[in-house]
Coordinates of C-alpha atoms in Angstrom, one line a residue:
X29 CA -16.7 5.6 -15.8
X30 CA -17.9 2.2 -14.3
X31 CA -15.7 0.6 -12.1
X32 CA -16.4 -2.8 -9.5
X33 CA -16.0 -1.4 -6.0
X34 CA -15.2 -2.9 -2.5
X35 CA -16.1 -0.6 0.3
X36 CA -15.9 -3.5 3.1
X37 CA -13.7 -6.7 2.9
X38 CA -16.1 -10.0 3.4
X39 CA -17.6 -12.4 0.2
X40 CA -18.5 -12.0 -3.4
X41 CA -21.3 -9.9 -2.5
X42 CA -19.5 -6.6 -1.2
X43 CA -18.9 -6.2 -4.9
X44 CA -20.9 -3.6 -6.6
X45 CA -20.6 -2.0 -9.9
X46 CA -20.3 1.9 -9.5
X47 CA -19.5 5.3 -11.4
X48 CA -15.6 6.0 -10.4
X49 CA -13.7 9.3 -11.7
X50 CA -12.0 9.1 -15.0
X51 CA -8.1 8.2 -14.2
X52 CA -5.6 11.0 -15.8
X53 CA -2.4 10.0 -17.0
X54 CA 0.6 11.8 -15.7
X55 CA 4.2 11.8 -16.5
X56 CA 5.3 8.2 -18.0
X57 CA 1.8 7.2 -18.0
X58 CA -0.8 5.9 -20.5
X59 CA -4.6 5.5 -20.0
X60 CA -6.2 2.1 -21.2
X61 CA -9.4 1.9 -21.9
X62 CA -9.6 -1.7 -20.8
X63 CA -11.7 -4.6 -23.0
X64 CA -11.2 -7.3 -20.9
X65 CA -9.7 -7.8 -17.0
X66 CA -8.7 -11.0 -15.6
X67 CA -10.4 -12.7 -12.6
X68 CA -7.6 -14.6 -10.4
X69 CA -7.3 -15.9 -6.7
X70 CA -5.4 -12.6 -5.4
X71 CA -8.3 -10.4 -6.4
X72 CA -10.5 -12.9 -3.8
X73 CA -7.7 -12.2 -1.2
X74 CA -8.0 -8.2 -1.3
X75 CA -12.0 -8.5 -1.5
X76 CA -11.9 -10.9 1.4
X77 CA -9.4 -9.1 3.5
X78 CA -6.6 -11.9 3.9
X79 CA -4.3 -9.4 1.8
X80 CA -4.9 -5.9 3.2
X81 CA -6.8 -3.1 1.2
X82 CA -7.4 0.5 1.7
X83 CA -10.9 1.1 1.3
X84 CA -12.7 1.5 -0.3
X85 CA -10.7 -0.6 -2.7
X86 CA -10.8 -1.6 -6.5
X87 CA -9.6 -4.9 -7.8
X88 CA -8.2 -6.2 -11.1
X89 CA -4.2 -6.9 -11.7
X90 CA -4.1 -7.6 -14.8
X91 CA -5.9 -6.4 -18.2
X92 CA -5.7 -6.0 -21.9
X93 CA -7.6 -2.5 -24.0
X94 CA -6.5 0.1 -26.1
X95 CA -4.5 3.1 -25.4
X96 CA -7.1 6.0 -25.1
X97 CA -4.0 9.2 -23.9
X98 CA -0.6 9.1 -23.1
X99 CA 1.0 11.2 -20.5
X100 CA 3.9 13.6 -21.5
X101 CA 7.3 12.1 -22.3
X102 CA 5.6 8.7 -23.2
X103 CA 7.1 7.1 -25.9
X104 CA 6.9 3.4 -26.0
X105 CA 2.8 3.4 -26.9
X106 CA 0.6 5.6 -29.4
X107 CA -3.1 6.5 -29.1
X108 CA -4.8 3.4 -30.3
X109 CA -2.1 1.0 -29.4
X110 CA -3.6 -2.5 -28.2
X111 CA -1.6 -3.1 -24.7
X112 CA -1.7 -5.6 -22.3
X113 CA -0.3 -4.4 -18.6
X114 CA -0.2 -5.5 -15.0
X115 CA -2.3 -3.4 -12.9
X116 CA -2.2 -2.1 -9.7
X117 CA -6.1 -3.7 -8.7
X118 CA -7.5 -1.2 -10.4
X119 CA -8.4 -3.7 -13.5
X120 CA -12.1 -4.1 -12.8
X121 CA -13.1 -0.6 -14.8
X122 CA -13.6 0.7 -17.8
X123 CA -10.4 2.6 -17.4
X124 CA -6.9 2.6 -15.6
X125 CA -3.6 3.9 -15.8
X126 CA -0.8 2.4 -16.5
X127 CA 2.9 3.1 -16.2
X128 CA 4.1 3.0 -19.9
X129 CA 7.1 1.5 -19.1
X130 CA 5.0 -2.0 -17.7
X131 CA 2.4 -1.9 -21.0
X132 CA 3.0 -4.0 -23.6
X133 CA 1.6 -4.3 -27.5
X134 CA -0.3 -7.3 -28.1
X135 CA 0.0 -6.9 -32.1
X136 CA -1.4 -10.2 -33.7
X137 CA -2.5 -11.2 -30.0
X138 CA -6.6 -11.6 -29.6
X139 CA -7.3 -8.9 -26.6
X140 CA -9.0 -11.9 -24.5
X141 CA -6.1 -14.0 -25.0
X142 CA -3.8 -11.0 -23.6
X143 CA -6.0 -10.6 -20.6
X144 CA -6.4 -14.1 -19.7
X145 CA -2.1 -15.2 -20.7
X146 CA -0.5 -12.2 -18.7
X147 CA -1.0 -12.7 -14.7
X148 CA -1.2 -16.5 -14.8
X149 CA 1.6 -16.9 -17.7
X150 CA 4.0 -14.4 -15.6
X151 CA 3.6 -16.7 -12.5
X152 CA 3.8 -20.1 -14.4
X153 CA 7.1 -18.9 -16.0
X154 CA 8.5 -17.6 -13.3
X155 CA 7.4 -20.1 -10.7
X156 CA 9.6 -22.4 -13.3
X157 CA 12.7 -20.7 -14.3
X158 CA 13.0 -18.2 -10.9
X159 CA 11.5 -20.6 -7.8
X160 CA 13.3 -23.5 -8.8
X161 CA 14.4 -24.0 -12.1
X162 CA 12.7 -27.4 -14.0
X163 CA 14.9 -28.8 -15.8
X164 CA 15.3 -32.2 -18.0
X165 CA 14.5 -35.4 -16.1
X166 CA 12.7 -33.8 -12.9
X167 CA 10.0 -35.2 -11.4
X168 CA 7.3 -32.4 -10.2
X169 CA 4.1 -31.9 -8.9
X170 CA 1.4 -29.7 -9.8
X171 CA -2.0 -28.8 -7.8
X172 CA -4.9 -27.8 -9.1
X173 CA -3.6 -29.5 -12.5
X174 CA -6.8 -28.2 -14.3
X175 CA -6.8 -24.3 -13.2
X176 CA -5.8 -21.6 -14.6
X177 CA -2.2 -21.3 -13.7
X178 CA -2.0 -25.3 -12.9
X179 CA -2.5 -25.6 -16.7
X180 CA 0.3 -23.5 -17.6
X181 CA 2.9 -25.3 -15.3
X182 CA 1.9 -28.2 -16.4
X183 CA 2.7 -27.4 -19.9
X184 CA 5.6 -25.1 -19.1
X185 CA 7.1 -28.2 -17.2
X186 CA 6.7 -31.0 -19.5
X187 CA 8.1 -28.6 -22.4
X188 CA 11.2 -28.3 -20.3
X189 CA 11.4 -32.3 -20.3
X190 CA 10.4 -32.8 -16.4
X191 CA 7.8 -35.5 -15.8
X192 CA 4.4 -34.3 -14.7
X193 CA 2.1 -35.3 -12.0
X194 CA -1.4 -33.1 -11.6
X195 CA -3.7 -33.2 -8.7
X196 CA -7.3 -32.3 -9.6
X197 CA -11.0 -33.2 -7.7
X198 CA -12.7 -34.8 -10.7
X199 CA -12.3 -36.8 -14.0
X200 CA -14.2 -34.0 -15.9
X201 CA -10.6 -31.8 -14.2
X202 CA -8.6 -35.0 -14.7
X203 CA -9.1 -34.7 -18.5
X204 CA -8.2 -30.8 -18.7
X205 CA -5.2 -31.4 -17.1
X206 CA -4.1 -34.8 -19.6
X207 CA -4.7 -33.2 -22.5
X208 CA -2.2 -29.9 -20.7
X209 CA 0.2 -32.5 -20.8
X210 CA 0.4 -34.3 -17.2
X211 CA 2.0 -37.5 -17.3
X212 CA 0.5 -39.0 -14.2
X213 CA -3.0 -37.6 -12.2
X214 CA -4.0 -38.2 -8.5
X215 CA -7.5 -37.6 -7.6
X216 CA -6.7 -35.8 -4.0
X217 CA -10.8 -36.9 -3.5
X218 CA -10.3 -40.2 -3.8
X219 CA -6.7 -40.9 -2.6
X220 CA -3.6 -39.7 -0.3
X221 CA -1.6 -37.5 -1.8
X222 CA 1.9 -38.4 -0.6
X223 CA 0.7 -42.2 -1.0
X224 CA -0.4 -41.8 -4.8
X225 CA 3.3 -40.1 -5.5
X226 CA 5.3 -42.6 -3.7
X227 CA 3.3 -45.4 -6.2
X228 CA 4.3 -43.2 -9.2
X229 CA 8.1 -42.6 -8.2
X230 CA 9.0 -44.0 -4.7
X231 CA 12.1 -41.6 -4.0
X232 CA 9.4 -38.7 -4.3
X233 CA 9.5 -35.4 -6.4
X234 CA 11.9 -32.8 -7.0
X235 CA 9.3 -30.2 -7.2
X236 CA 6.3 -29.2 -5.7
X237 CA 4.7 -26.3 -6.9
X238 CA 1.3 -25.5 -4.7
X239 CA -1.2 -23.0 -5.1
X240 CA -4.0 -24.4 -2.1
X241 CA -2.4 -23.6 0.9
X242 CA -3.4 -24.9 3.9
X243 CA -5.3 -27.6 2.7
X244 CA -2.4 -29.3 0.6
X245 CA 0.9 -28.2 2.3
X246 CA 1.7 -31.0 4.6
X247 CA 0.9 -33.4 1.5
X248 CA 3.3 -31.7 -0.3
X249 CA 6.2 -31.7 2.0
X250 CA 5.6 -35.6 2.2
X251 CA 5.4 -36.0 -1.3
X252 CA 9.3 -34.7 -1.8
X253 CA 12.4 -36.5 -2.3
X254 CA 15.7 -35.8 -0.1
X255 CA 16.6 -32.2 -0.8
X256 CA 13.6 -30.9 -2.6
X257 CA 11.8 -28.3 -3.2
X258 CA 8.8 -26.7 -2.1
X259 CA 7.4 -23.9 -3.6
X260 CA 4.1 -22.8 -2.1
X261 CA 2.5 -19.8 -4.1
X262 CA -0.6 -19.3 -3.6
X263 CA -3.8 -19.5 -0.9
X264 CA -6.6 -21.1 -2.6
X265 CA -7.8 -23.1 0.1
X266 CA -6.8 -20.4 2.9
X267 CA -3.4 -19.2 4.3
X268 CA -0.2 -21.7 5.4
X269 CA 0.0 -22.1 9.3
X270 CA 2.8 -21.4 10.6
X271 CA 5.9 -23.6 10.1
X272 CA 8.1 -25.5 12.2
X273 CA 11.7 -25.3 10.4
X274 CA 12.6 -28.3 12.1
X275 CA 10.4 -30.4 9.5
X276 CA 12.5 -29.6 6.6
X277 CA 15.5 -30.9 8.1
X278 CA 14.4 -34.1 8.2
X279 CA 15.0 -34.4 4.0
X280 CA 16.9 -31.6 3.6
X281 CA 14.0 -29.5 2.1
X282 CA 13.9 -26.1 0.4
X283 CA 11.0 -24.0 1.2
X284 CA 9.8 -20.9 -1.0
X285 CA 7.2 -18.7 -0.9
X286 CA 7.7 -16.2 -3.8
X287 CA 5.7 -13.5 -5.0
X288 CA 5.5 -12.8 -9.1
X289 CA 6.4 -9.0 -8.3
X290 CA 9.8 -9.8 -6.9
X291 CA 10.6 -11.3 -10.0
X292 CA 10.2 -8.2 -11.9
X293 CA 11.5 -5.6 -9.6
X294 CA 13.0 -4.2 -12.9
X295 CA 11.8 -3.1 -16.1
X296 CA 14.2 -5.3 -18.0
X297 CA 13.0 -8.3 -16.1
X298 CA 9.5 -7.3 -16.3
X299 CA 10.0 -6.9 -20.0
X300 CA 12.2 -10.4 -20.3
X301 CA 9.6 -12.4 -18.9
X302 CA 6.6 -10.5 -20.6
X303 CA 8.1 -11.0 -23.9
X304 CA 9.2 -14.9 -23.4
X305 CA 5.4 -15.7 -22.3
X306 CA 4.2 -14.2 -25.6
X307 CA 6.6 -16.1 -27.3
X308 CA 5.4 -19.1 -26.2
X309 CA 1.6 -18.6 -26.9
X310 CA 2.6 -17.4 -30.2
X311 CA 4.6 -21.0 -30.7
X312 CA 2.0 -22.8 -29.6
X313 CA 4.1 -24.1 -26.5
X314 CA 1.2 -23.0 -23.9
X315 CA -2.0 -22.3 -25.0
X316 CA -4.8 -20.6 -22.6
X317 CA -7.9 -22.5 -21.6
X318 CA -10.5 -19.5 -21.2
X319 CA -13.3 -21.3 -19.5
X320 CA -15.7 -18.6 -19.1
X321 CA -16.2 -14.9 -19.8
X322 CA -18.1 -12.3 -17.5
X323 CA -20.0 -8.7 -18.2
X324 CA -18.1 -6.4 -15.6
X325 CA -21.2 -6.4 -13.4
X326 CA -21.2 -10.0 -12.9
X327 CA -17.7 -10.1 -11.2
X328 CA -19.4 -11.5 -7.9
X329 CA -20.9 -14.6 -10.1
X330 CA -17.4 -15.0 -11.1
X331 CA -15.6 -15.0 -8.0
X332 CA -18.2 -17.0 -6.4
X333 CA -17.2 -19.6 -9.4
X334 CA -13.5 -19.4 -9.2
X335 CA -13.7 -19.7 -4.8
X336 CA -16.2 -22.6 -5.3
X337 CA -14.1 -24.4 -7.6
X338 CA -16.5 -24.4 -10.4
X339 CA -13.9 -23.6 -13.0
X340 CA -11.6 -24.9 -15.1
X341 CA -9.1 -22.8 -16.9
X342 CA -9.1 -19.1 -17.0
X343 CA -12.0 -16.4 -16.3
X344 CA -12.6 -12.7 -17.8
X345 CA -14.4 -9.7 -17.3
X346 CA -15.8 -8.3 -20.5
X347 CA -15.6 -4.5 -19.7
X348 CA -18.1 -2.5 -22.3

């Protein structure tokens, strides 16, 4: 089978597309052959090395296909099933295992939709029931307001009845994120963060829920009220220095960094949260922006999109 490899950490172009053994499913396991594979940040931080990788390494966490075999004692999925599963970056191939226990059918569901909902919808919906629960009359802040995962929480927050403001770079981004549902946008090119908040609600916001990094943390700490939180997931723009603690006393902050799997250590949670994010594609609460969909061998052109901020919404692999 074909499978994107990685034998040395570094940019876009230690991808390569290359023949891989055919995965067999053992005990509790179930064998995909996969249709599409989602592209997200994390699968730039095992190719680049900032998340470690044996090598040589495959990529891929998340993807949607059809079951090709089962191994024994599976009985959740059938041969010919369409399943949609968190994988263990091995999602860049034609085929991967699975655990059957962590697959889910996708009956009714488009398999692209699937692919693109599953990673990003896990982390938007737990990012806002598990980090720091939006409720009613919050005031949060979302970066990257037009990405992939920034278009979720914006939705996911507003439907929860908080008030919304979106960061993006551009008008073109500005107008993705609007029509998501933010109530307020800040064009981090153009102004100061923390400055643009304080204009919109001068006591600052409950929430701050930041994928960049190191480029927006300090703005986001600033752009808090007394006693709120922080929740910092993700490493767009590189990794977080280092942290003086002293800094959040001086509001009484809360500082999270989570990590989506710790939220579904268990196979009921896993299947709690699963099932709730397909609920809410099916009711039309969140919908999924797919901006643009790869063959597997151009996975470099893709993440040399997603890392140069050429996107805006959710990128595939197409896996023939």
């Amino acid at each position: 089978m074909q499978a994107i490899v990685v034998d040395q950490v570094g940019g876009p172009e230690v991808m390569r597309l290359a023949e891989r053994p055919m995965p067999t499913p053992g005990p509790g396991e179930v064998l995909v052959r996969n249709h599409f594979a989602g592209v997200n940040y994390i699968d730039t931080y095992y190719r680049s090395g900032l998340y470690p990788a044996q090598l040589p390494a495959t990529l891929g966490n998340e993807a949607s296909g059809v079951v090709s075999a089962i191994g024994p004692g599976v009985t959740q999925v059938q041969v010919g099933d369409h399943v949609a599963y968190l994988a263990s970056q091995d999602a860049y191939a034609q085929y991967s295992k699975a655990q059957a226990s962590r697959v889910v059918k996708i009956d009714g569901l488009p398999l692209d939709t699937a692919a693109a909902v599953l990673l990003q919808g896990l982390t938007a919906h737990t990012l806002v029931t598990r980090a720091y629960v939006v409720k009613s009359g919050d005031w949060v802040l979302v970066h990257a307001g037009a990405g992939g995962t920034g278009r979720l929480l914006i939705q996911l927050c507003r439907h929860l009845g908080a008030s919304v403001i979106a960061t993006v770079s551009s008008e073109e981004k500005a107008q993705i994120a609007r029509a998501a549902g933010a109530h307020h946008i800040i064009l981090y090119t153009k102004e100061i963060v923390p400055d643009a908040v304080r204009k919109i609600i001068p006591e600052g916001v409950h929430a701050v829920f930041d994928g960049v990094g190191k480029a927006t943390f300090e703005g986001s700490l600033q752009s808090l009220r007394m006693e709120g939180s922080m929740v910092s997931f993700g490493n767009s723009s590189g990794a977080v220095p280092p942290v003086h603690l002293f800094e959040l006393s001086k509001k009484n902050l809360k500082l999270l960094r989570p990590r989506l799997y710790g939220y579904l250590l268990t196979e009921e949670d896993h299947r709690r949260h699963i099932a709730e994010v397909l609920r809410l594609v099916e009711e039309k609460v969140i919908d999924v922006h797919v901006f643009n969909i790869y063959d597997l061998a151009d996975a470099p052109r893709a993440h040399e999109d997603l890392e140069g901020r050429k996107t805006m919404g959710k990128l595939l692999l197409r896996i023939d």
